[in-house]
XYZ file of C-alpha atoms in Angstrom:
606
model
C 74.752 -123.045 49.892
C 76.311 -121.592 46.741
C 72.816 -120.939 45.094
C 71.284 -119.033 48.540
C 75.092 -116.958 48.521
C 74.455 -115.798 44.573
C 70.820 -115.074 45.457
C 71.997 -112.488 48.030
C 74.942 -110.906 46.284
C 72.297 -110.423 43.156
C 69.607 -108.736 46.004
C 72.939 -106.952 47.181
C 73.752 -105.363 44.153
C 70.424 -104.527 43.029
C 70.195 -102.506 46.424
C 73.633 -100.991 46.404
C 73.356 -99.898 43.018
C 73.972 -96.494 41.652
C 71.441 -94.495 43.674
C 70.160 -90.850 41.824
C 68.161 -87.800 43.010
C 65.013 -88.003 42.798
C 63.123 -85.186 40.945
C 60.452 -85.038 43.734
C 62.122 -84.416 47.111
C 59.050 -82.676 48.598
C 59.180 -79.831 46.030
C 56.176 -78.220 44.896
C 53.581 -79.566 42.023
C 50.538 -78.631 40.717
C 47.739 -80.356 38.315
C 49.256 -81.447 35.342
C 52.112 -79.261 35.940
C 50.193 -76.226 35.201
C 51.389 -72.953 36.805
C 48.113 -71.339 37.046
C 46.582 -73.980 39.053
C 47.508 -72.458 42.372
C 44.695 -73.983 44.304
C 46.081 -77.788 43.396
C 49.300 -77.359 44.791
C 50.802 -79.901 47.530
C 54.399 -80.961 48.145
C 55.358 -84.071 46.620
C 58.054 -86.856 47.892
C 58.699 -89.713 45.492
C 62.018 -91.916 46.711
C 63.003 -95.250 47.669
C 63.400 -96.798 51.077
C 65.123 -99.859 51.424
C 65.896 -102.969 48.719
C 62.456 -103.460 47.851
C 60.502 -100.455 48.484
C 59.690 -96.642 47.906
C 57.538 -94.082 49.633
C 54.692 -91.313 48.327
C 54.267 -88.703 50.011
C 51.990 -85.948 49.863
C 51.391 -82.432 51.750
C 49.345 -79.565 50.920
C 50.922 -76.299 49.621
C 47.746 -74.422 51.419
C 45.786 -73.877 53.802
C 43.244 -76.174 52.036
C 44.285 -79.946 53.724
C 44.586 -82.989 51.830
C 41.844 -85.786 51.897
C 42.793 -88.627 49.116
C 46.488 -89.695 47.860
C 45.918 -91.973 44.681
C 48.949 -93.815 42.916
C 47.778 -95.969 39.913
C 50.166 -97.863 37.640
C 53.552 -98.871 39.818
C 54.892 -101.300 37.537
C 53.485 -104.339 39.757
C 54.312 -102.717 42.905
C 52.021 -103.701 45.584
C 50.370 -100.404 47.782
C 50.121 -100.214 50.975
C 47.705 -98.813 53.192
C 47.279 -95.134 53.375
C 49.394 -93.369 55.914
C 47.788 -90.675 57.815
C 49.647 -90.297 61.098
C 51.446 -87.043 60.366
C 49.027 -83.908 60.717
C 48.483 -83.007 56.881
C 50.261 -85.572 55.143
C 49.462 -88.570 53.568
C 51.935 -91.568 52.787
C 51.909 -94.918 50.653
C 54.442 -97.615 49.941
C 55.417 -99.821 47.281
C 56.748 -103.004 47.693
C 58.170 -105.758 44.957
C 59.657 -108.744 45.309
C 62.079 -108.070 42.728
C 62.385 -104.186 42.022
C 62.346 -102.770 38.679
C 65.166 -100.466 37.552
C 62.296 -98.032 36.827
C 58.819 -97.431 38.273
C 56.399 -95.995 35.942
C 53.328 -94.347 37.933
C 50.984 -91.577 38.032
C 49.740 -89.529 41.577
C 46.480 -87.833 41.802
C 45.146 -86.265 45.022
C 42.204 -84.255 46.489
C 41.640 -81.523 48.959
C 38.857 -80.803 51.465
C 37.479 -78.378 49.600
C 37.706 -79.939 46.108
C 35.339 -83.182 44.952
C 37.352 -84.259 42.183
C 40.651 -85.404 41.455
C 43.982 -83.489 40.503
C 46.549 -85.275 38.387
C 50.349 -84.787 38.764
C 51.331 -85.954 34.941
C 48.973 -86.212 31.608
C 50.909 -89.300 31.635
C 52.810 -91.786 33.880
C 56.037 -90.648 35.286
C 59.103 -92.831 35.240
C 61.142 -92.796 38.027
C 64.456 -95.027 38.903
C 63.543 -97.304 41.494
C 66.753 -95.614 43.799
C 66.053 -92.174 43.710
C 66.528 -91.017 46.990
C 66.060 -87.579 48.830
C 69.275 -86.960 50.736
C 68.841 -87.030 54.514
C 70.081 -83.246 54.507
C 68.477 -81.015 52.393
C 70.438 -80.807 48.890
C 72.581 -77.918 47.390
C 71.009 -75.789 45.063
C 71.087 -76.344 40.792
C 73.818 -73.845 39.526
C 75.638 -73.923 36.067
C 77.408 -75.451 34.989
C 74.771 -78.177 35.201
C 76.414 -81.613 34.572
C 74.160 -84.105 36.480
C 76.628 -85.600 37.501
C 76.712 -84.385 41.604
C 73.139 -85.890 42.545
C 74.127 -86.557 46.296
C 74.893 -83.196 46.821
C 72.937 -81.412 43.964
C 69.201 -81.246 43.995
C 68.628 -80.789 40.133
C 64.552 -80.274 40.904
C 63.731 -81.478 36.812
C 60.379 -79.576 36.414
C 58.372 -81.128 33.657
C 55.416 -79.341 31.956
C 53.298 -79.926 28.643
C 53.732 -83.443 28.599
C 57.607 -83.978 28.650
C 58.686 -87.096 31.329
C 62.544 -86.677 32.636
C 64.440 -88.191 34.898
C 68.831 -89.025 35.297
C 69.850 -91.601 33.993
C 73.037 -93.194 33.322
C 74.395 -92.089 29.800
C 73.363 -94.343 27.125
C 76.807 -94.309 25.576
C 78.896 -93.519 28.456
C 78.244 -95.720 31.349
C 80.634 -93.399 33.751
C 78.313 -90.363 33.007
C 75.154 -89.193 34.057
C 72.678 -86.924 31.739
C 68.877 -86.375 31.369
C 66.629 -88.466 29.801
C 63.286 -86.534 28.490
C 60.851 -88.053 26.752
C 58.081 -85.868 24.505
C 55.075 -88.763 24.590
C 52.539 -88.821 21.858
C 50.551 -86.768 23.814
C 52.743 -84.008 24.842
C 52.161 -80.451 23.753
C 54.122 -78.612 20.783
C 55.726 -76.164 24.218
C 56.304 -79.597 26.194
C 59.481 -79.341 28.348
C 61.774 -79.274 30.827
C 63.034 -77.106 34.082
C 66.838 -78.099 35.723
C 66.364 -76.145 38.847
C 62.244 -75.389 39.129
C 62.952 -73.181 42.129
C 65.772 -71.408 40.584
C 69.848 -71.454 39.735
C 71.750 -70.606 43.082
C 73.175 -67.637 41.122
C 71.735 -65.670 38.063
C 73.359 -66.137 35.089
C 76.321 -63.410 34.145
C 74.947 -61.944 30.571
C 76.495 -58.859 29.722
C 77.494 -57.168 26.438
C 79.442 -59.708 24.365
C 78.677 -62.491 27.005
C 75.096 -63.892 25.743
C 75.705 -67.359 24.815
C 74.890 -71.146 26.397
C 75.681 -74.455 25.458
C 74.003 -77.419 26.029
C 74.821 -81.206 24.998
C 72.284 -82.707 23.324
C 71.188 -86.379 21.608
C 68.465 -86.252 19.608
C 67.157 -89.248 17.273
C 66.433 -86.783 14.345
C 68.125 -84.059 12.903
C 67.110 -81.030 11.860
C 64.606 -80.273 14.449
C 64.543 -76.938 16.450
C 65.725 -77.025 20.653
C 64.423 -74.022 22.168
C 66.242 -72.618 25.295
C 64.244 -70.614 27.488
C 65.849 -68.491 30.719
C 63.563 -66.361 33.352
C 63.656 -64.807 36.071
C 61.823 -67.214 38.998
C 60.566 -65.096 40.756
C 58.865 -63.423 37.536
C 57.728 -65.476 34.903
C 57.072 -62.172 33.037
C 60.811 -61.760 32.421
C 62.585 -63.788 30.073
C 64.400 -64.778 27.044
C 64.460 -67.285 24.533
C 66.177 -68.124 21.491
C 66.552 -71.719 19.417
C 69.141 -74.031 17.446
C 68.979 -76.846 15.006
C 70.029 -80.626 15.406
C 72.522 -81.519 12.983
C 72.822 -84.907 13.797
C 70.729 -88.036 14.662
C 71.243 -90.547 17.276
C 74.655 -89.150 18.195
C 75.920 -86.367 21.042
C 76.419 -82.594 19.892
C 77.140 -79.492 21.602
C 74.541 -76.613 20.647
C 75.116 -73.032 21.142
C 72.282 -70.645 22.388
C 72.693 -67.282 21.935
C 69.802 -64.946 23.582
C 70.987 -62.107 21.935
C 69.275 -63.650 19.268
C 65.765 -64.022 21.139
C 63.007 -66.017 19.208
C 60.344 -63.277 16.614
C 57.840 -62.172 19.227
C 59.894 -63.111 22.530
C 61.125 -60.593 24.546
C 64.539 -59.323 23.741
C 67.327 -59.559 26.178
C 67.890 -56.738 28.942
C 71.089 -56.948 30.804
C 69.385 -55.032 33.903
C 67.203 -58.012 34.505
C 67.723 -61.181 36.595
C 67.736 -64.279 34.634
C 68.099 -67.225 36.696
C 65.999 -70.705 35.845
C 66.866 -72.139 32.920
C 64.275 -74.598 30.640
C 64.576 -76.789 27.447
C 62.330 -77.743 24.580
C 62.603 -80.632 22.609
C 61.232 -80.116 18.703
C 59.569 -77.377 20.070
C 56.279 -76.096 17.681
C 55.363 -79.959 16.706
C 53.423 -81.916 19.565
C 53.472 -85.307 20.254
C 50.686 -86.304 18.748
C 52.296 -85.436 15.464
C 55.919 -86.308 16.056
C 54.972 -89.683 17.692
C 56.989 -90.285 20.974
C 60.780 -89.368 21.157
C 63.350 -89.994 23.885
C 65.894 -87.082 24.376
C 68.715 -86.820 26.542
C 70.930 -83.485 27.416
C 73.891 -82.766 29.935
C 76.426 -80.176 30.129
C 74.219 -76.745 30.719
C 77.406 -74.139 30.691
C 77.058 -70.643 30.170
C 79.974 -68.730 27.530
C 82.068 -66.298 29.513
C 83.270 -63.762 27.385
C 81.935 -64.004 23.999
C 84.559 -62.643 21.009
C 82.748 -59.676 19.508
C 83.542 -60.141 15.732
C 84.550 -57.209 13.729
C 84.412 -56.301 10.392
C 86.465 -57.439 7.894
C 89.214 -55.008 6.224
C 91.970 -55.605 3.770
C 93.873 -58.165 3.297
C 90.725 -60.772 3.753
C 92.291 -64.006 4.187
C 89.630 -65.647 5.654
C 91.946 -67.206 8.565
C 90.062 -64.928 11.142
C 86.865 -66.642 11.373
C 86.893 -66.542 15.051
C 87.191 -62.263 15.385
C 86.156 -61.140 11.973
C 82.953 -61.402 10.620
C 83.338 -61.680 7.044
C 79.733 -61.749 6.478
C 79.794 -63.124 3.295
C 76.541 -62.432 1.268
C 75.108 -63.774 -1.999
C 72.915 -62.411 -4.434
C 71.555 -64.162 -7.839
C 72.162 -67.495 -6.852
C 75.445 -67.862 -5.828
C 75.928 -70.010 -2.586
C 79.165 -69.392 -0.888
C 80.767 -70.095 2.169
C 84.328 -70.381 4.312
C 85.619 -73.805 3.824
C 89.058 -75.301 4.159
C 91.473 -74.984 1.195
C 90.945 -77.916 -1.500
C 94.347 -77.765 -2.096
C 96.192 -77.057 1.366
C 94.421 -78.325 4.572
C 95.853 -75.698 6.354
C 94.284 -72.454 4.663
C 90.879 -70.980 4.640
C 89.275 -69.817 1.773
C 85.758 -68.336 0.545
C 83.956 -71.025 -1.828
C 81.474 -69.875 -4.386
C 79.124 -71.656 -6.229
C 77.602 -70.233 -9.189
C 74.568 -72.299 -9.483
C 72.841 -74.048 -12.564
C 69.798 -71.343 -11.565
C 72.179 -68.368 -11.198
C 72.012 -65.465 -12.944
C 74.776 -64.089 -15.322
C 75.564 -61.429 -12.677
C 75.423 -63.613 -9.896
C 78.327 -62.287 -7.109
C 79.172 -62.311 -3.856
C 80.067 -59.491 -1.409
C 82.440 -59.800 1.812
C 81.691 -57.593 4.179
C 78.384 -56.585 3.701
C 77.934 -53.762 6.220
C 81.277 -52.201 4.703
C 85.128 -52.623 5.134
C 86.338 -51.143 8.645
C 88.827 -48.455 6.453
C 87.770 -47.520 3.006
C 90.036 -48.446 -0.220
C 93.463 -45.957 -0.703
C 93.061 -45.230 -3.798
C 95.367 -42.257 -5.230
C 96.839 -41.430 -8.639
C 99.187 -44.955 -9.183
C 97.366 -46.771 -6.794
C 94.515 -48.063 -8.260
C 94.696 -51.768 -8.170
C 93.953 -55.043 -6.194
C 94.902 -58.329 -6.302
C 92.524 -61.845 -5.760
C 93.896 -65.120 -5.508
C 91.316 -67.050 -7.402
C 90.507 -70.674 -8.154
C 88.759 -71.437 -11.233
C 87.618 -74.722 -12.741
C 87.695 -73.048 -16.255
C 90.850 -71.060 -17.800
C 89.986 -67.813 -20.350
C 86.477 -66.748 -17.992
C 86.396 -63.016 -16.864
C 86.275 -62.572 -13.042
C 84.816 -58.990 -11.966
C 85.708 -57.447 -8.955
C 83.892 -54.206 -7.878
C 84.310 -51.571 -5.656
C 81.721 -49.515 -3.763
C 80.209 -47.210 -1.220
C 78.587 -49.233 1.423
C 76.225 -46.005 2.435
C 75.278 -45.325 -1.160
C 75.271 -48.030 -4.020
C 75.205 -45.691 -6.496
C 78.844 -45.010 -6.073
C 80.967 -47.574 -7.215
C 83.855 -48.767 -9.499
C 83.566 -52.534 -11.904
C 86.959 -53.911 -13.854
C 87.855 -57.340 -14.748
C 90.729 -59.969 -15.405
C 90.571 -63.475 -17.145
C 91.786 -66.502 -16.021
C 94.769 -67.965 -17.122
C 94.386 -71.267 -15.764
C 91.929 -74.288 -14.830
C 91.860 -76.216 -12.229
C 95.226 -74.042 -10.227
C 95.320 -71.126 -8.195
C 96.532 -67.958 -9.314
C 96.756 -64.487 -8.546
C 94.668 -62.022 -10.638
C 95.021 -58.295 -10.757
C 92.154 -55.574 -10.748
C 93.205 -52.509 -11.893
C 90.120 -49.837 -11.647
C 91.512 -46.862 -13.752
C 90.743 -49.472 -16.452
C 86.983 -49.258 -15.370
C 84.706 -51.776 -17.578
C 83.050 -49.909 -20.371
C 79.166 -48.365 -19.372
C 80.559 -48.700 -15.633
C 81.341 -45.902 -14.004
C 84.946 -44.480 -13.522
C 87.162 -44.354 -10.768
C 86.731 -40.617 -8.493
C 89.668 -40.543 -6.184
C 87.177 -37.763 -3.793
C 84.268 -40.803 -3.093
C 84.556 -43.337 -0.275
C 84.950 -47.283 -1.773
C 84.353 -49.508 1.038
C 82.858 -52.578 0.116
C 84.039 -55.573 -1.886
C 82.284 -58.126 -4.535
C 83.399 -60.494 -6.643
C 81.711 -62.122 -10.207
C 82.766 -64.698 -11.041
C 82.558 -65.711 -15.268
C 80.707 -62.634 -15.217
C 78.196 -62.518 -18.470
C 76.910 -66.039 -18.680
C 74.547 -66.948 -16.653
C 74.366 -70.823 -14.725
C 71.832 -72.343 -17.351
C 74.519 -71.491 -19.819
C 77.743 -72.698 -17.954
C 75.989 -75.422 -15.994
C 76.819 -75.460 -12.214
C 80.549 -74.243 -11.393
C 82.605 -73.860 -8.227
C 84.831 -71.216 -7.617
C 87.371 -70.533 -4.488
C 89.021 -67.317 -3.518
C 91.456 -65.847 -0.979
C 93.971 -63.244 -0.164
C 92.043 -60.119 -1.351
C 94.916 -57.371 -1.249
C 95.348 -53.904 -2.190
C 97.824 -52.975 -4.248
C 99.742 -50.029 -2.697
C 101.281 -47.736 -5.058
C 100.903 -49.387 -7.752
C 103.530 -48.848 -10.276
C 102.918 -46.717 -13.268
C 103.417 -49.082 -16.424
C 105.002 -47.583 -19.261
C 104.185 -48.164 -23.026
C 105.624 -51.195 -25.028
C 108.648 -50.782 -26.946
C 110.879 -53.032 -29.208
C 111.282 -56.005 -28.656
C 107.923 -56.731 -27.507
C 108.507 -60.196 -25.332
C 105.478 -59.675 -23.128
C 107.330 -60.531 -19.903
C 106.866 -57.450 -18.039
C 103.222 -57.207 -17.917
C 104.367 -55.995 -14.061
C 106.039 -53.023 -15.707
C 104.775 -52.676 -19.002
C 101.337 -52.303 -20.595
C 101.258 -54.307 -22.841
C 97.590 -52.300 -24.376
C 96.928 -55.448 -26.765
C 93.814 -53.563 -28.525
C 91.549 -55.999 -30.799
C 89.560 -55.022 -33.268
C 87.017 -56.927 -36.617
C 86.195 -59.428 -34.026
C 89.467 -60.392 -32.682
C 89.834 -61.835 -28.726
C 93.645 -61.214 -27.408
C 94.913 -61.579 -24.511
C 98.621 -62.475 -22.294
C 98.718 -66.012 -21.514
C 101.339 -68.423 -20.653
C 102.967 -70.505 -23.782
C 100.853 -73.374 -24.326
C 104.275 -75.601 -25.325
C 106.807 -73.649 -22.435
C 105.409 -72.363 -18.842
C 108.292 -69.762 -18.068
C 106.946 -68.200 -21.053
C 104.474 -65.626 -21.391
C 102.880 -65.091 -25.109
C 100.058 -63.101 -26.594
C 96.680 -65.141 -27.420
C 94.940 -63.766 -30.407
C 91.421 -65.814 -31.146
C 89.955 -65.389 -34.794
C 86.477 -65.700 -33.373
C 83.626 -67.496 -36.224
C 81.985 -64.260 -36.173
C 85.636 -62.058 -37.249
C 86.235 -60.119 -40.372
C 88.455 -60.947 -42.728
C 90.576 -58.223 -41.603
C 90.156 -58.351 -38.167
C 93.487 -58.170 -36.119
C 95.179 -57.017 -32.988
C 97.579 -53.908 -32.276
C 100.223 -54.151 -29.374
C 100.542 -50.763 -27.561
C 97.145 -48.575 -29.002
C 98.761 -45.794 -28.335
C 102.249 -46.400 -29.695
C 105.622 -47.838 -28.947
C 108.378 -45.555 -26.807
C 110.532 -45.657 -29.427
C 109.935 -45.328 -33.411
C 111.005 -47.947 -35.580
C 113.956 -46.947 -37.031
C 113.301 -48.265 -40.870
C 116.652 -46.711 -42.846
C 117.881 -48.276 -46.566
C 118.551 -51.755 -46.144
C 116.780 -51.998 -42.756
C 113.457 -52.430 -43.665
C 112.301 -55.748 -41.389
C 111.044 -57.167 -38.467
C 110.455 -60.749 -37.057
C 107.614 -62.267 -35.419
C 107.899 -65.464 -33.732
C 103.971 -66.900 -34.575
C 102.366 -70.318 -33.484
C 99.663 -71.386 -35.849
C 96.933 -74.204 -36.261
C 97.359 -74.336 -40.382
C 100.231 -73.842 -42.544
C 100.143 -71.816 -45.708
C 98.245 -68.926 -44.321
C 99.002 -64.943 -44.951
C 99.800 -63.127 -41.796
C 99.923 -59.367 -42.330
C 101.889 -57.170 -40.422
C 100.961 -53.684 -40.248
C 102.706 -50.526 -38.924
C 101.748 -46.617 -38.640
C 102.392 -43.558 -36.818
C 100.083 -43.864 -33.632
C 98.942 -40.043 -34.388
C 97.993 -40.262 -37.690
C 96.534 -43.903 -38.859
C 96.990 -42.352 -42.971
C 100.581 -42.867 -42.200
C 101.365 -47.137 -42.683
C 102.921 -49.868 -44.195
C 101.700 -53.122 -44.426
C 103.539 -56.434 -45.355
C 102.767 -60.079 -45.295
C 104.634 -63.586 -44.781
C 103.239 -67.246 -45.007
C 103.265 -70.116 -42.316
C 105.005 -72.836 -43.079
C 103.985 -74.885 -40.051
C 101.074 -76.326 -38.551
C 100.843 -76.504 -34.457
C 104.363 -75.420 -34.003
C 106.292 -71.729 -33.332
C 108.318 -70.327 -36.203
C 109.779 -67.132 -36.821
C 108.178 -65.038 -39.811
C 110.001 -62.287 -41.499
C 108.134 -59.475 -42.576
C 109.794 -57.016 -45.004
C 108.105 -53.598 -44.839
C 110.044 -52.460 -48.497
C 107.783 -55.252 -50.267
C 104.654 -53.685 -48.981
C-alpha cells in the first residue's frame, strides 16, 4: 500500500504542478514565422489536457481550409488519430505514460490549394507540458511585462528567425517566472521574440524626456548587443530600434534602452506615432551558425517614466550631480577620463584622467565640451580659477585653458605647479598671467569652456602611464589684487602678496612647503645641470614696496638658506628696480650641508 500511495502522490504532484500560459492559444502563425507568408496562416493551439495528455489544434486563418496536420518529434509521445469532427479544424493528442516537463515538437500543415507542407518553425519548439490556455480569454499583455501572471495574461510570445522561447521558472530564483529564449544554431542574425505578438493593451507613452525602457536580462556572454524594437502593431513600417550591450556573463543585469538613440539606418522616434508592440533580439547581427546555440533569459520589460533631461555643467563643477548634469568629459591627445568615486573619500565623486603611455604632450580633458551654462565672469581683479587636484607627482605643470565654445580661436591658457605627490591640493590659475605665446585675457570675449592638461609638455612615452584626479573647478570671484613684496620676505602671504619669483641663467624656482616643516612656506630654487655660473632668482622683480634703508652702520641683510653642500658661496645682490646699473653685490659661505642656517650679507663688503 505504501508503494501505491507514493506513486499516486508523484503522479498528482506532476499534474498539479506549476501551470503556465501556453504561447499558442488560437493565435495566428505563419510558415517559419515569416509575416509575408499570408497564405499559410493558421490559428494554432497547443495546450495541456490532463495528467498525461496534450492537444494540438489548427484552423485555417483564411478561406483556404486545412487538409493535413503533421506533428513531428513529440518527445516520445503516442499520437492519436486526427480528429476532424469539428468543421474547419483538425485536432490531435499526444500522450505519455510519464510525461516530460517540456515537450519538443514541430507542427506542419497543408491546405486544399497547396500540395506541400508549411512548417511552424525551422527547428523544434519547446513547450511546457503543463502549458495551458485559459477557458476564458486572457488579458492582453501590457507594460510592465513581468511574466508572473500567466493565469490571467496572454503574453503571446511570438518567435521569428529561429528563436525558441517559452515562459519558465527563473533558473536563479524558483519563485520567479521569466522568458527563456534559445537562439538556435540555425537561427538568423535577426532572430528574436515578440512579447504580445498582437500588440500591447496600451501604447508606450513616449514623450520628450521620456524615451527609455529597461529589460532585465541574463546572457551567457558579456559584451554582446541586445536590440529592442518597438512598433505599431497595426503598421510594421512604424518602428524604432535601439541597442544596449551586456556587461555581465551568467548573471542578471538591467539594461536601459533609450529610443531617442535609434540604431543607425533605422527610423528615429516620432512622438506622433503609436508604438504598442515590443520585440527583443539577442546578439543581434550574429547568426546561430557563428555563435552556436545560446540560451538567454529576460524579464521585467518596463517603461522609464519621466527620464530627467540633463543640463550642461556650470561652475562650480563638483561632479556630484551626475543624475541631472551632463558633465560631458571629452578627452583629446590620448587622455582617458571618467567620473569615479574619490579614492580618498568614498562619499565624493571626482574626475579621473589617465594620461596613457601613448598620450601626446598636449593630452587633456574638457568638462562640458558644448560649453558651460554661464560664461566665466572675468573682470579686472577677478581673473582666477581654482581646481582641486591629486597627482602622483609633485612639481609637474598643470595647464588650465578657457575658451569660447563657439570659437576655439578665442582662448586663454595659464599654468600652476603641483607641490604635493599622492595627495589632494587646491591649485590657483590666474588667467591674467597667461602662458607665453598664448593669447592674453580679453574681458570683451566670452569664455565658457574649460579644459585641463596634466603634466603639460611631457608626452606619455616619456612620463609613462599616469593617473590624475580633479574636482571642484571654481571661479575665484573678486580675486584680491596682490601687492608687491616688502621686507621681511617670508613667502607666507601668497594669497595677498605677489612674490614674483623671476629666474635667470637656468634657475627653476617656486614657492613650496618647507621640506623640514610642513607648516612653513619657502622658496625652492633649482640650479639645473644646464644653468649658467651666474644663474639666480629675483624676489619681486618689479621692485619692493619700500627701498632698503641702508645707512652708515646699517648695511647688512640676513637670509635663511638650506643647501645640499657646505662651503659654497651664496651671492646676494640689491639694485634699483628702475635702473639696473645701480647695484651692490656681496657674498657669504654656507657652513652646513642638508640643514637650515642663517647667513649674513654685509653690503659694506661688496
